[in-house]
């Protein structure tokens, strides 16, 4: 009896399923209709037109409290931290909010790119915070909390004022103030479909020339010697047998190549003819001038500032140049220099004596 | 544009995912300006330093003076004893202990957490076109999971007649296809946009891998749900991990039947690091769209501007505009042997070999240069040559012991020729990050050591 009822019930369910998936009869019995609750549980995406956005609201002040408790340790109190992830905030101006283009994106010398410099849509921020944040407990924020955190972030970039309450009602207006809202283009050939009506042709066009194609190949870029072992010993990152083995980068190259012969030491290029002080020539030769200038701070301090700070301390300076260092003049470290000892001493003596030009 | 110290600032912009610090990059530029690393000049300098410059690590295969090689004369243990039995190592084989150098690796300093990081495939040690599943590159956004397949569900909703839910059992009942395809992270080779930044092909190009994937065409599943294939121009693919990675996929690509909902990889199930038990396969498209732990497909009429298509994976142009929704991996190739960080043991014959691929179709030909791009010879393409898959190429070379700059240049069946750095920078400037498909150069020095270089 019970068995019979079960058969009836199963048949009825199958019939219902068959009816619901009437659009495809090719694969009967595969897949079932999703319930409304199931779709609601997973369909969390929010589009730039805010389709999918749940109702709710949150203030900048509420967002700040949440931020400090759940977000600041990775992103910094002001969304500026570069310690764990790239900075979220910084690099935009009130003028960008007016134009919808971030001026710093045009500057070749502007260091780094923050999220707020790039993102054109508030929907993207809301969606990502909602689905993936906080880092260690994704999807744990309630909609009102996501509104609040988003509001706080936007206030840091002056997109909304400090007393603002962000909600589903006003979020479309806020999107019209995004600093980079006009900064995106789909006019390219690198979308695989035709949906954006981009260009048809790729933007590069090389020719498969076979003979005498260029006059001469010059090496324009190469890893500096100090980075030789920065990725670990490359001998250990290659197979033990084969037509080539890995280079032993645990030792300097000229030592690994030359077995007992010093003749293979690379010939140093001659300094430019007739310079006032031999130290000045060495500054160029060893590329000190890439980061230091005579009287102005570049990446590192000026030579005259170093001279002022360490008068007569040639030995100390020799050690610093050889070992490199960080923290004395700012956060950017100076790498250890591999120039010959005599050259380093000459430069150190020159600095200790006042760095006279 | 010039910075206060007069360097070309565009060339020192460090990519967010770069290895060299600012000082290092400046050093590289300064050296290139002074011409210290001028190829020809350094070749003469090295020649002047001694004609009999010893080969690095020369070990060779010398003719024995008398008797013979002890490796031949003395019978080893493995020829005179009893070896191991079948099904050792708990029934799943592992590589030889002598192959332990062949591993995927992280690039030091690239990321702060291992959960949002990258490991690179050791291209310098691989053969053929298949990447062993355990060496397939990894890119996670919020850490990987080993998900119970009996509890995994796949949903289709949005512009469909009936939203549908599938179990793995059901998906694996459907007609399956198996296809070889490459997957390349959009950020592969990104650290090299401005300058040389890393030493070996593992770190320059190791975010590409190729597998035979097995699964069901997504179009089949969309048809079961009664998707509106006319007005539904886009689909959103969504993952089931913490990041719930979302990406917009063109409907036109799905209609071609190429896009798969896959569970198989190289004859076994997907590895957890590669999306077990289900991931999207989007041939020719950057890896971030191959959503792992795939839980949902939504059909829509507009693109979604998800985080990784509105903040990352966009190409910054010199005018400050970002090219958004760039997803094709254009034609590219790289020589894997010899490559950076390796040492040629002696003069004589070598087989130059490498990999080529195109997100737009098949590789048509690959040319190889040993003089930095002045002259080229056409390499042999090894079979199979498949659409949107890695293609292996080989070419003979006799090294005369002089400095050489080795390059490869691929052409796909649309006629597109892989660009040089000059071409790429002319079109997109120097501050872009993603989609770097420039011709790679390896400098073979007189001492046999191979260096990663860029040429002008």
mmCIF file of N, CA and C in Angstrom, chain B residues 13 34 43 60 96 126 133 146 170 221 234 254 261 265-266 289 316 330 341 344 394 402 409-410 443 453:
data_model
loop_
_atom_site.group_PDB
_atom_site.id
_atom_site.type_symbol
_atom_site.label_atom_id
_atom_site.label_comp_id
_atom_site.label_asym_id
_atom_site.label_seq_id
_atom_site.Cartn_x
_atom_site.Cartn_y
_atom_site.Cartn_z
ATOM 1 N N UNK B 13 57.237 53.345 -13.968
ATOM 2 C CA UNK B 13 56.017 53.049 -13.226
ATOM 3 C C UNK B 13 55.991 51.578 -12.875
ATOM 4 N N UNK B 34 73.161 54.484 -20.156
ATOM 5 C CA UNK B 34 74.595 54.656 -20.297
ATOM 6 C C UNK B 34 75.150 53.672 -21.301
ATOM 7 N N UNK B 43 79.777 42.173 -25.730
ATOM 8 C CA UNK B 43 80.295 40.975 -26.396
ATOM 9 C C UNK B 43 81.779 41.136 -26.680
ATOM 10 N N UNK B 60 80.048 17.600 -18.792
ATOM 11 C CA UNK B 60 80.313 16.851 -20.001
ATOM 12 C C UNK B 60 80.210 15.343 -19.902
ATOM 13 N N UNK B 96 59.334 11.265 -9.610
ATOM 14 C CA UNK B 96 60.622 10.831 -9.075
ATOM 15 C C UNK B 96 61.161 11.839 -8.078
ATOM 16 N N UNK B 126 58.833 21.752 -18.546
ATOM 17 C CA UNK B 126 57.708 20.970 -19.069
ATOM 18 C C UNK B 126 57.939 20.584 -20.531
ATOM 19 N N UNK B 133 48.521 18.382 -13.867
ATOM 20 C CA UNK B 133 47.544 19.083 -13.017
ATOM 21 C C UNK B 133 48.178 19.637 -11.744
ATOM 22 N N UNK B 146 38.518 22.517 -0.681
ATOM 23 C CA UNK B 146 38.271 21.177 -1.221
ATOM 24 C C UNK B 146 36.810 20.864 -0.921
ATOM 25 N N UNK B 170 23.940 14.945 -11.796
ATOM 26 C CA UNK B 170 23.148 15.281 -12.985
ATOM 27 C C UNK B 170 24.017 15.867 -14.091
ATOM 28 N N UNK B 221 23.188 23.411 -20.911
ATOM 29 C CA UNK B 221 22.547 23.691 -19.627
ATOM 30 C C UNK B 221 21.612 24.894 -19.727
ATOM 31 N N UNK B 234 24.459 38.675 -22.200
ATOM 32 C CA UNK B 234 25.587 38.411 -21.307
ATOM 33 C C UNK B 234 25.178 37.365 -20.282
ATOM 34 N N UNK B 254 29.224 31.736 -25.833
ATOM 35 C CA UNK B 254 28.521 30.558 -25.314
ATOM 36 C C UNK B 254 27.758 29.865 -26.442
ATOM 37 N N UNK B 261 31.084 23.788 -18.841
ATOM 38 C CA UNK B 261 31.002 23.635 -17.388
ATOM 39 C C UNK B 261 31.729 22.329 -17.112
ATOM 40 N N UNK B 265 39.870 17.160 -15.693
ATOM 41 C CA UNK B 265 41.109 17.814 -16.104
ATOM 42 C C UNK B 265 42.189 16.754 -16.249
ATOM 43 N N UNK B 266 42.681 16.581 -17.459
ATOM 44 C CA UNK B 266 43.756 15.623 -17.727
ATOM 45 C C UNK B 266 43.401 14.222 -17.227
ATOM 46 N N UNK B 289 38.125 34.698 -15.866
ATOM 47 C CA UNK B 289 36.751 34.403 -16.282
ATOM 48 C C UNK B 289 36.413 32.913 -16.181
ATOM 49 N N UNK B 316 45.151 50.322 -18.751
ATOM 50 C CA UNK B 316 45.257 51.784 -18.655
ATOM 51 C C UNK B 316 45.997 52.332 -19.874
ATOM 52 N N UNK B 330 45.586 37.608 -26.506
ATOM 53 C CA UNK B 330 46.026 37.640 -27.903
ATOM 54 C C UNK B 330 47.250 36.751 -28.122
ATOM 55 N N UNK B 341 67.933 32.182 -16.410
ATOM 56 C CA UNK B 341 68.339 31.456 -15.211
ATOM 57 C C UNK B 341 68.923 30.087 -15.498
ATOM 58 N N UNK B 344 73.801 26.983 -20.403
ATOM 59 C CA UNK B 344 74.160 26.013 -21.442
ATOM 60 C C UNK B 344 75.510 25.417 -21.064
ATOM 61 N N UNK B 394 59.711 23.633 -32.024
ATOM 62 C CA UNK B 394 61.119 23.249 -31.888
ATOM 63 C C UNK B 394 61.894 23.791 -33.070
ATOM 64 N N UNK B 402 79.206 32.234 -28.751
ATOM 65 C CA UNK B 402 79.152 33.708 -28.713
ATOM 66 C C UNK B 402 77.822 34.162 -28.117
ATOM 67 N N UNK B 409 58.431 34.388 -32.168
ATOM 68 C CA UNK B 409 57.382 35.291 -32.642
ATOM 69 C C UNK B 409 56.294 34.432 -33.296
ATOM 70 N N UNK B 410 55.116 34.448 -32.686
ATOM 71 C CA UNK B 410 54.036 33.580 -33.165
ATOM 72 C C UNK B 410 53.070 34.348 -34.050
ATOM 73 N N UNK B 443 68.997 36.455 -23.305
ATOM 74 C CA UNK B 443 70.392 36.668 -23.700
ATOM 75 C C UNK B 443 71.233 35.478 -23.246
ATOM 76 N N UNK B 453 66.206 39.564 -20.713
ATOM 77 C CA UNK B 453 66.529 40.933 -21.151
ATOM 78 C C UNK B 453 65.392 41.483 -22.007
#
